[in-house]
PDB file of C-alpha atoms in Angstrom:
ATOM      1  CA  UNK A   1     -30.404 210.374  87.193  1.00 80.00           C
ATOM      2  CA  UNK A   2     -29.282 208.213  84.281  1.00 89.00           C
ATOM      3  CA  UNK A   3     -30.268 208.167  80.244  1.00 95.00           C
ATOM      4  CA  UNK A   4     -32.427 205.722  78.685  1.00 97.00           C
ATOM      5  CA  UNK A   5     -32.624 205.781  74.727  1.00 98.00           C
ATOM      6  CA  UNK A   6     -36.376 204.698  73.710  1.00 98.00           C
ATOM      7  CA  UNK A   7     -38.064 205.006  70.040  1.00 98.00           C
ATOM      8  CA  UNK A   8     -40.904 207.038  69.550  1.00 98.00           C
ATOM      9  CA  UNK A   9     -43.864 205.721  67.377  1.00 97.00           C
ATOM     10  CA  UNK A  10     -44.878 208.027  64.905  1.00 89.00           C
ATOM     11  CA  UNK A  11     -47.233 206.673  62.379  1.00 82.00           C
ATOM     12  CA  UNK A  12     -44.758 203.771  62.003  1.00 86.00           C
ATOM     13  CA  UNK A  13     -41.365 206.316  62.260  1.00 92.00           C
ATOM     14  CA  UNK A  14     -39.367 205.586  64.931  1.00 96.00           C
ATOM     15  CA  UNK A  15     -37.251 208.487  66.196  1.00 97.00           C
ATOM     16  CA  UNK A  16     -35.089 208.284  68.841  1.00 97.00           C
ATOM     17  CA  UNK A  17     -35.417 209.767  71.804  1.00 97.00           C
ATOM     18  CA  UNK A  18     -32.773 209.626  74.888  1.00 97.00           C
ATOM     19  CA  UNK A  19     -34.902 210.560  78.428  1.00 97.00           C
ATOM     20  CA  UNK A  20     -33.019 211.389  81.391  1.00 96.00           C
ATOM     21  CA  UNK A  21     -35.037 209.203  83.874  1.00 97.00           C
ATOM     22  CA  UNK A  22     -34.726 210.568  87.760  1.00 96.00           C
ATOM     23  CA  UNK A  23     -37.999 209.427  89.410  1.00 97.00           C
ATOM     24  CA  UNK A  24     -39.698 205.945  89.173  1.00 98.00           C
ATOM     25  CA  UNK A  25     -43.203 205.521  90.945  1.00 98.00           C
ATOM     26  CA  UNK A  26     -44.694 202.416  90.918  1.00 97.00           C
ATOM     27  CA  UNK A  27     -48.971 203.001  91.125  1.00 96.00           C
ATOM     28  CA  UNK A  28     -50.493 200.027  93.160  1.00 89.00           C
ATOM     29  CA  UNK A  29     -54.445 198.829  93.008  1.00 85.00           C
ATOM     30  CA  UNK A  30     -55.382 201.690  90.481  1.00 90.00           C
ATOM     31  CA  UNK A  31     -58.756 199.741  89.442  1.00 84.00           C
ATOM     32  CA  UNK A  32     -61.021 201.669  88.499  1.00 86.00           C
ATOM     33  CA  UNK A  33     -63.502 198.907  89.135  1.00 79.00           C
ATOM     34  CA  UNK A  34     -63.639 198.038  92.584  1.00 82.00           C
ATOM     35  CA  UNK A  35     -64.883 194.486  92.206  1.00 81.00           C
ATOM     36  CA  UNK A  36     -61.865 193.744  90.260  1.00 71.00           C
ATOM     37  CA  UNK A  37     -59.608 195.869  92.133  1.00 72.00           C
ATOM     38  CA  UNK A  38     -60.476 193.741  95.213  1.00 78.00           C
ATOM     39  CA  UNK A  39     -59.762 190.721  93.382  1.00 76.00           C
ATOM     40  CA  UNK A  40     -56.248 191.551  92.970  1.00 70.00           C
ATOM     41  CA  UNK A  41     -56.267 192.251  96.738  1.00 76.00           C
ATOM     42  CA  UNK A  42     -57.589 188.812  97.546  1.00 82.00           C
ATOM     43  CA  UNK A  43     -55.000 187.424  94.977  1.00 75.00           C
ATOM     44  CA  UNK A  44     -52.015 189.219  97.408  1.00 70.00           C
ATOM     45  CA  UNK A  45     -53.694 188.349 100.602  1.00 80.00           C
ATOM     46  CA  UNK A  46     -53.595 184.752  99.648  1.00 81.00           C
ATOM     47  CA  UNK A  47     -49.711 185.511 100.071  1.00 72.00           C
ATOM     48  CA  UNK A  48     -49.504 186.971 103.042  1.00 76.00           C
ATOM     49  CA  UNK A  49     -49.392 190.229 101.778  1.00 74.00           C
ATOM     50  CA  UNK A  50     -51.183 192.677 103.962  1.00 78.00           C
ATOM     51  CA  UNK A  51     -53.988 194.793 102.044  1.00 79.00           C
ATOM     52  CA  UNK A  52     -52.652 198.251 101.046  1.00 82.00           C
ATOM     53  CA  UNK A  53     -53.248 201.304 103.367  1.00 82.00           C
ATOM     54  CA  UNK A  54     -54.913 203.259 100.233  1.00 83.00           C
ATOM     55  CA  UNK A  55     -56.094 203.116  96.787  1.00 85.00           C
ATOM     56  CA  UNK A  56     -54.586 203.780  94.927  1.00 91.00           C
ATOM     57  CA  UNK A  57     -51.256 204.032  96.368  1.00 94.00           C
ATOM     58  CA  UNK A  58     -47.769 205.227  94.683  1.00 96.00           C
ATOM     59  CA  UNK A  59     -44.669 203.531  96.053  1.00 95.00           C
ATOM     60  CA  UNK A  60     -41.172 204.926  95.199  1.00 95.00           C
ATOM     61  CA  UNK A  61     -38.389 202.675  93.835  1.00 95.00           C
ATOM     62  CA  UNK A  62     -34.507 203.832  92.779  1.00 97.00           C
ATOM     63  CA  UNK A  63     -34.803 204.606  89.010  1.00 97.00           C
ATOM     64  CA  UNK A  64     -31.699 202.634  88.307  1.00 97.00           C
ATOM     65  CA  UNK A  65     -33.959 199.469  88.040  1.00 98.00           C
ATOM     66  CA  UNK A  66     -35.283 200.343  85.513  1.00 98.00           C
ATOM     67  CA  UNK A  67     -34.207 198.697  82.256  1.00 98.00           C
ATOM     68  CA  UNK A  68     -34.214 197.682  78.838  1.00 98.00           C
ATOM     69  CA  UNK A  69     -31.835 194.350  79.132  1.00 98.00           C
ATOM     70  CA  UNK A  70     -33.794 191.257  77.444  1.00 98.00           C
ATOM     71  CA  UNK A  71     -32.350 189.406  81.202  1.00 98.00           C
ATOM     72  CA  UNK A  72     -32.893 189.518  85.028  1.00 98.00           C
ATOM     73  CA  UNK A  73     -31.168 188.250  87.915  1.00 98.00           C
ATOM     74  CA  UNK A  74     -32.975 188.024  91.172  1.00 98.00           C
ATOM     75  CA  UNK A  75     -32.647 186.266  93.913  1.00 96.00           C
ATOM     76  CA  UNK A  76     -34.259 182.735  94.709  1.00 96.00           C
ATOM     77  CA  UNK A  77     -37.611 181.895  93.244  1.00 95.00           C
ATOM     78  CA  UNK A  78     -40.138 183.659  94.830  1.00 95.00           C
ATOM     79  CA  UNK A  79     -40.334 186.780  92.003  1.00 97.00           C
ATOM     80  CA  UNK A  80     -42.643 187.210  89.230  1.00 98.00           C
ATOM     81  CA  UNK A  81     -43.494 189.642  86.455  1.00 98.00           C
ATOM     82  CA  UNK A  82     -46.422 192.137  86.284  1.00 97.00           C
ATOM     83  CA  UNK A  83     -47.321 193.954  82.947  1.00 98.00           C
ATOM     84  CA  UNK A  84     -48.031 197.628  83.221  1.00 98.00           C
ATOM     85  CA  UNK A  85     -48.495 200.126  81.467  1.00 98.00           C
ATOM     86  CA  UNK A  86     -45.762 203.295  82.053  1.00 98.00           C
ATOM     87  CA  UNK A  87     -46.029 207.050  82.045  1.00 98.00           C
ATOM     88  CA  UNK A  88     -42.408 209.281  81.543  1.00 98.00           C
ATOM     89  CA  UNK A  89     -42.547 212.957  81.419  1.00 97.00           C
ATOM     90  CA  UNK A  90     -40.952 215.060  79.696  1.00 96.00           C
ATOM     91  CA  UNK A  91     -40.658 218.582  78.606  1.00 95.00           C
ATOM     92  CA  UNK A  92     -43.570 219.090  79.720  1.00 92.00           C
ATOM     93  CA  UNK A  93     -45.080 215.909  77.914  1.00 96.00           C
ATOM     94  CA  UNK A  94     -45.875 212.382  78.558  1.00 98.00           C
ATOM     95  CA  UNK A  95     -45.084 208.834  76.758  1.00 98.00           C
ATOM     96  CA  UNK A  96     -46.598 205.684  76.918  1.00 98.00           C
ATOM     97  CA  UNK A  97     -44.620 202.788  77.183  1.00 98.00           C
ATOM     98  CA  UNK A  98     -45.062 199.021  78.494  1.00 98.00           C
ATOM     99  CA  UNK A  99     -42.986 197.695  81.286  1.00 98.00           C
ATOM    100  CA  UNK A 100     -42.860 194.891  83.856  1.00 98.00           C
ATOM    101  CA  UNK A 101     -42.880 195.246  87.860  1.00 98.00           C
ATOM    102  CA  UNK A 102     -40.835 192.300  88.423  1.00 98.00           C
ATOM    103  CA  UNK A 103     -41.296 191.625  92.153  1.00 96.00           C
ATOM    104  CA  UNK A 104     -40.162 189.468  94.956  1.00 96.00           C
ATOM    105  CA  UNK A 105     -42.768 187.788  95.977  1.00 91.00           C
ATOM    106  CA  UNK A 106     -41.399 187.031  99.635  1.00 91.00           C
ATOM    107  CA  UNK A 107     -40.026 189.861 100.691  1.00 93.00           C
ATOM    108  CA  UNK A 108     -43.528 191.480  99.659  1.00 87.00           C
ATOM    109  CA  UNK A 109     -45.130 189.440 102.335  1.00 85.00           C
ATOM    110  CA  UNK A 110     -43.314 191.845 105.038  1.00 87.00           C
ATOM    111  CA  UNK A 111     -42.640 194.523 103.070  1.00 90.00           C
ATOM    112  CA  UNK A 112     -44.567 196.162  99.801  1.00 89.00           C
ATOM    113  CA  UNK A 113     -42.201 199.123  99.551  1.00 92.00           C
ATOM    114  CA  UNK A 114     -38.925 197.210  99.926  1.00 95.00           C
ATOM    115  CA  UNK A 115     -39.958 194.438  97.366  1.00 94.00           C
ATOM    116  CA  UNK A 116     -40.639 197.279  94.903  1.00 94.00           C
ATOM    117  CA  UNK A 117     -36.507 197.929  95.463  1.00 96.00           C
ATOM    118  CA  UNK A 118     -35.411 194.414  95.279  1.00 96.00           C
ATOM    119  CA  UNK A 119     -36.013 193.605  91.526  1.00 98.00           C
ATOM    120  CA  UNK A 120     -34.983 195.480  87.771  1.00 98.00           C
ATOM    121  CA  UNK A 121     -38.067 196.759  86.091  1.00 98.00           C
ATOM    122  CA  UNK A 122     -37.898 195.687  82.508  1.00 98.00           C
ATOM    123  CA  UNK A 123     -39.492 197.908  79.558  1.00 98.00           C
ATOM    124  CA  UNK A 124     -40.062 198.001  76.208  1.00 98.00           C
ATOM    125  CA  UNK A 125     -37.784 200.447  74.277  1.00 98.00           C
ATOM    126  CA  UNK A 126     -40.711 202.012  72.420  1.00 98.00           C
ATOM    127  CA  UNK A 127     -43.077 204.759  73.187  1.00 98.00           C
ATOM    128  CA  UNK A 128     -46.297 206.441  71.837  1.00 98.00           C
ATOM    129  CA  UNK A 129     -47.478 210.331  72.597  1.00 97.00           C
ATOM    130  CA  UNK A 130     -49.852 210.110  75.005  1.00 98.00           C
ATOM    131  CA  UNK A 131     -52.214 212.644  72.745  1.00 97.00           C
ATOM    132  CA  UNK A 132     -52.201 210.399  70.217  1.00 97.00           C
ATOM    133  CA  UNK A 133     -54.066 207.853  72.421  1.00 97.00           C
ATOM    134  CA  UNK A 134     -56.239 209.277  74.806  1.00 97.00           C
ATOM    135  CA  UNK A 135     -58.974 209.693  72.589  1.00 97.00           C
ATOM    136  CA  UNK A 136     -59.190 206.003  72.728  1.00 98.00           C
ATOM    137  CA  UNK A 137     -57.275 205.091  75.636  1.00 98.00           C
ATOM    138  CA  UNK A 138     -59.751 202.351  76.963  1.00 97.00           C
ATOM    139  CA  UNK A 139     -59.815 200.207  74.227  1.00 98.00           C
ATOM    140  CA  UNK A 140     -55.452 200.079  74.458  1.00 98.00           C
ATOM    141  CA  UNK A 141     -54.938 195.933  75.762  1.00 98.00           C
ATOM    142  CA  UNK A 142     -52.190 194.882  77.942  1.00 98.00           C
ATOM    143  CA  UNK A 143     -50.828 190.974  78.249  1.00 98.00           C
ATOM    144  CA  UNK A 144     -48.202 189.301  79.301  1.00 98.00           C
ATOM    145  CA  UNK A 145     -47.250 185.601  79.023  1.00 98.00           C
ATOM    146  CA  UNK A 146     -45.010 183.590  81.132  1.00 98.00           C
ATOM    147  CA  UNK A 147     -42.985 180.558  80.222  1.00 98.00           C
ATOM    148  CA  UNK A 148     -42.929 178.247  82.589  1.00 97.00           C
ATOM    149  CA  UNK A 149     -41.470 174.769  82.277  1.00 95.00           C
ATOM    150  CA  UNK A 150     -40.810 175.502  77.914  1.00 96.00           C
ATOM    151  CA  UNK A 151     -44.475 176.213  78.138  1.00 97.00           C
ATOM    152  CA  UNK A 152     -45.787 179.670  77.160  1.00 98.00           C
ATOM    153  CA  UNK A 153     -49.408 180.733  78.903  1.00 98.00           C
ATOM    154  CA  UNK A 154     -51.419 184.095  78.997  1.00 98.00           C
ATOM    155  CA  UNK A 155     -50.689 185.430  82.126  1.00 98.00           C
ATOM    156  CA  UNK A 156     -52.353 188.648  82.238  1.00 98.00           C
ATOM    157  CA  UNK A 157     -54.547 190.384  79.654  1.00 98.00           C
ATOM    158  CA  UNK A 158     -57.103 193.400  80.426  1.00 96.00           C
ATOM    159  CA  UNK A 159     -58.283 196.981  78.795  1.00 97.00           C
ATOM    160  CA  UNK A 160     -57.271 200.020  80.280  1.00 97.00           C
ATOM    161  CA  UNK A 161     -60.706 200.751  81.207  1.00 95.00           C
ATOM    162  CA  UNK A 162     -60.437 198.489  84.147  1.00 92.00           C
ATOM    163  CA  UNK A 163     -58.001 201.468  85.877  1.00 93.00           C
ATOM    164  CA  UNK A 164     -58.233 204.999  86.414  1.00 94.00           C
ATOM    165  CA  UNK A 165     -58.158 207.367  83.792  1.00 94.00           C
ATOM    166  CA  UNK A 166     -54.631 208.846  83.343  1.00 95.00           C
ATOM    167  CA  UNK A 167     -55.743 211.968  84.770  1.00 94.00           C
ATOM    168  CA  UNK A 168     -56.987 210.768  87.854  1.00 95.00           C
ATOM    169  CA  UNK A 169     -54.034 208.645  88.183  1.00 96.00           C
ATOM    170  CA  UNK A 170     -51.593 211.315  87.779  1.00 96.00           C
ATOM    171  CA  UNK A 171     -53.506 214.073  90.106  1.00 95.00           C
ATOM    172  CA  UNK A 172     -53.795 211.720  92.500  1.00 94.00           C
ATOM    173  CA  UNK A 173     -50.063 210.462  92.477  1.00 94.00           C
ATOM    174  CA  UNK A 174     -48.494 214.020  92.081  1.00 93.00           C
ATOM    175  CA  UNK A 175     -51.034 216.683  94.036  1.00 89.00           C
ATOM    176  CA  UNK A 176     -52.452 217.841  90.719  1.00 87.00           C
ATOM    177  CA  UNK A 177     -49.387 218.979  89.807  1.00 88.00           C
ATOM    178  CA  UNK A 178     -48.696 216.853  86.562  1.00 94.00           C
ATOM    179  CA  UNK A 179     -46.466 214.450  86.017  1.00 97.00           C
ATOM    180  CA  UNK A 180     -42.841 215.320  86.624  1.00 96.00           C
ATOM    181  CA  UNK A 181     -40.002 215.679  83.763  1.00 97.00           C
ATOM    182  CA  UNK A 182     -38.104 212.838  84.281  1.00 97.00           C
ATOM    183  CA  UNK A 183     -40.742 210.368  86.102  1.00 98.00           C
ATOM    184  CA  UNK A 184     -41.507 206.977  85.240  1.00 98.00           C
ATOM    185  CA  UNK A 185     -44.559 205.972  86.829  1.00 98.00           C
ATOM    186  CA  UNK A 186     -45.608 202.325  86.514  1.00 98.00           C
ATOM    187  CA  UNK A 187     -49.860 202.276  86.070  1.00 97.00           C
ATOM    188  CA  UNK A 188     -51.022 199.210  87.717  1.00 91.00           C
ATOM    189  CA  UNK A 189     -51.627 195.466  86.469  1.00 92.00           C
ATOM    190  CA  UNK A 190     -54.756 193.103  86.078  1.00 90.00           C
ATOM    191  CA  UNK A 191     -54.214 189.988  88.030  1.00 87.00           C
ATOM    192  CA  UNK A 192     -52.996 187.011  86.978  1.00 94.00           C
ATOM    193  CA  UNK A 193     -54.603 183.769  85.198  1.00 96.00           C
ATOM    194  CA  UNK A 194     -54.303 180.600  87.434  1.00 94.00           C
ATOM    195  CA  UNK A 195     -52.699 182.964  90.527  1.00 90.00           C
ATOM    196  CA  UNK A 196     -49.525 184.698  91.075  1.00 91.00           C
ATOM    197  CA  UNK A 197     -46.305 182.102  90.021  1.00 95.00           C
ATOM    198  CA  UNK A 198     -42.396 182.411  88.701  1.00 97.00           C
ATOM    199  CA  UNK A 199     -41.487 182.125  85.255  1.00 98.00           C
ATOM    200  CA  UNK A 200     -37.937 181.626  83.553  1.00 98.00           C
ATOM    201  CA  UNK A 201     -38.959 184.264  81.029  1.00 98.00           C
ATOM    202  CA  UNK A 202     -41.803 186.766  80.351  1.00 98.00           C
ATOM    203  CA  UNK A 203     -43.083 188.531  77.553  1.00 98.00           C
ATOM    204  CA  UNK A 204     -45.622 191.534  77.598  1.00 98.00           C
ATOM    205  CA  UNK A 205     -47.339 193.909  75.043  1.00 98.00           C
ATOM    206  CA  UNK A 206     -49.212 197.186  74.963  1.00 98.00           C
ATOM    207  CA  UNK A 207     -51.821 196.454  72.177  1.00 98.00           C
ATOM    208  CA  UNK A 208     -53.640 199.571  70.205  1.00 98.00           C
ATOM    209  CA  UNK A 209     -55.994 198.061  68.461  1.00 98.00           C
ATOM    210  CA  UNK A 210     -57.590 201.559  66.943  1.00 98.00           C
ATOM    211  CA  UNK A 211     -53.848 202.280  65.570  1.00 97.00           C
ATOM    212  CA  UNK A 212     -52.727 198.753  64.934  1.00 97.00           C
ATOM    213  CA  UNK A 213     -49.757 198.678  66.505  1.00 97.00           C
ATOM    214  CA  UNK A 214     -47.987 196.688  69.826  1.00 98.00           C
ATOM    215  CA  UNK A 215     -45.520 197.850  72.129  1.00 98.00           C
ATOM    216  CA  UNK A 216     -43.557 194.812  73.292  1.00 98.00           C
ATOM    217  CA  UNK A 217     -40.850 193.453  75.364  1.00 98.00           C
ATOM    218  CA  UNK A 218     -39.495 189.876  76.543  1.00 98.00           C
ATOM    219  CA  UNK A 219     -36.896 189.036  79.000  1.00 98.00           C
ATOM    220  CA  UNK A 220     -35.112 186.164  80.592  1.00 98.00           C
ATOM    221  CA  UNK A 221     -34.954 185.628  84.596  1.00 98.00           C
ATOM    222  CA  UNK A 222     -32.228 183.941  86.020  1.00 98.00           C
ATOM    223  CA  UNK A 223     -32.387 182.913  89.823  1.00 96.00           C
ATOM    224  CA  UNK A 224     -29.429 183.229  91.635  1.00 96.00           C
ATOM    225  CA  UNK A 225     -29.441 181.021  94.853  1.00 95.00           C
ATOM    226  CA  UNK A 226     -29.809 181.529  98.312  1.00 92.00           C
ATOM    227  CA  UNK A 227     -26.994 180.424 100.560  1.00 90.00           C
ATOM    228  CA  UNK A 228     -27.051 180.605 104.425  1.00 73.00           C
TER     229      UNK A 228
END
């Protein structure tokens, strides 16, 4: 268990809020279309990355990746970025927040679970009441960008009607027994424009266009080399 220290969105008041996180869950192919769900399949597959034994499916990683730094290290340069959206309980009540599944692509080839370990987990250090959303949750927009080269590209961008409502995602994940105090659960992603690649940065946002208002983060990745 360790302490993260987010800011809660209020009507444009930020309060902080430290969360002692204990559990992070990582929810794979949660489309709730299964046209585009398969897609993202297809996209793996074209990896070498063996289709998934359920969907959705809810792989655990240590908690301690996740993070707030604006940098990553990982190691060589088969790892790239994947903007989610993220669930954390608490007291009995759940935040919204924006993160990034930052995953090595390689060892994913032989290994889905263990890639999920290899890699921090970047997110945004802001977070919205999941009331004050779900009356609209669909319409909320996630993208990300990578910059590849000095050049910045959309990478990902989707509506949250594409995946599973929250509470079929959570049942489902947790035996219809709610989301945990102390979980993080990362929601799924959208795949990617112009295929699956590494970036020396990437940026992502969780847009609520009813609200007007973006949750945001950006962070660096540095490659550390391979030797032997």
């Amino acid at each position: 268990m360790f302490d993260l220290t987010f800011n809660v969105d209020d009507k444009g008041m930020l309060t902080p809020l430290t969360l002692a996180i204990d559990q992070a869950v990582i929810a794979g192919w949660t489309g709730r279309d299964p046209v585009a769900r398969d897609k993202h399949i297809v996209e793996l597959e074209a990896l070498g990355i063996a289709r998934p034994a359920t969907t959705p499916i809810y792989y655990r990683c240590s908690a301690r990746r996740i993070t707030q730094d604006d940098r990553i290290e990982v190691t060589g340069s088969d790892s790239s970025g994947e903007v989610e959206f993220v669930l954390i309980g608490w007291q009995g009540r759940i935040f919204v927040g924006c993160g990034s599944d930052h995953t090595d692509r390689k060892v994913e080839s032989y290994s889905v679970t263990v890639s999920k370990q290899m890699c921090d987990k970047p997110v945004a250090s802001v977070l919205w009441e999941l009331e004050e959303v779900i009356g609209h949750w669909d319409k909320l927009i996630l993208r990300s960008w990578a910059i590849i080269g000095g050049a910045r590209v959309l990478y990902q961008e989707g509506t949250l009607d594409a995946m599973l409502p929250v509470k079929d995602l959570i049942e489902r994940g947790f035996d219809g027994k709610g989301l945990p105090d102390g979980c993080a659960m990362f929601g799924g992603t959208f795949a990617a424009k112009g295929g699956i690649r590494p970036a020396d940065r990437f940026e992502f946002e969780l847009e609520d266009p009813v609200l007007k208002r973006k949750i945001s983060h950006g962070y660096d990745v540095t490659a550390l080399p391979v030797l032997g």
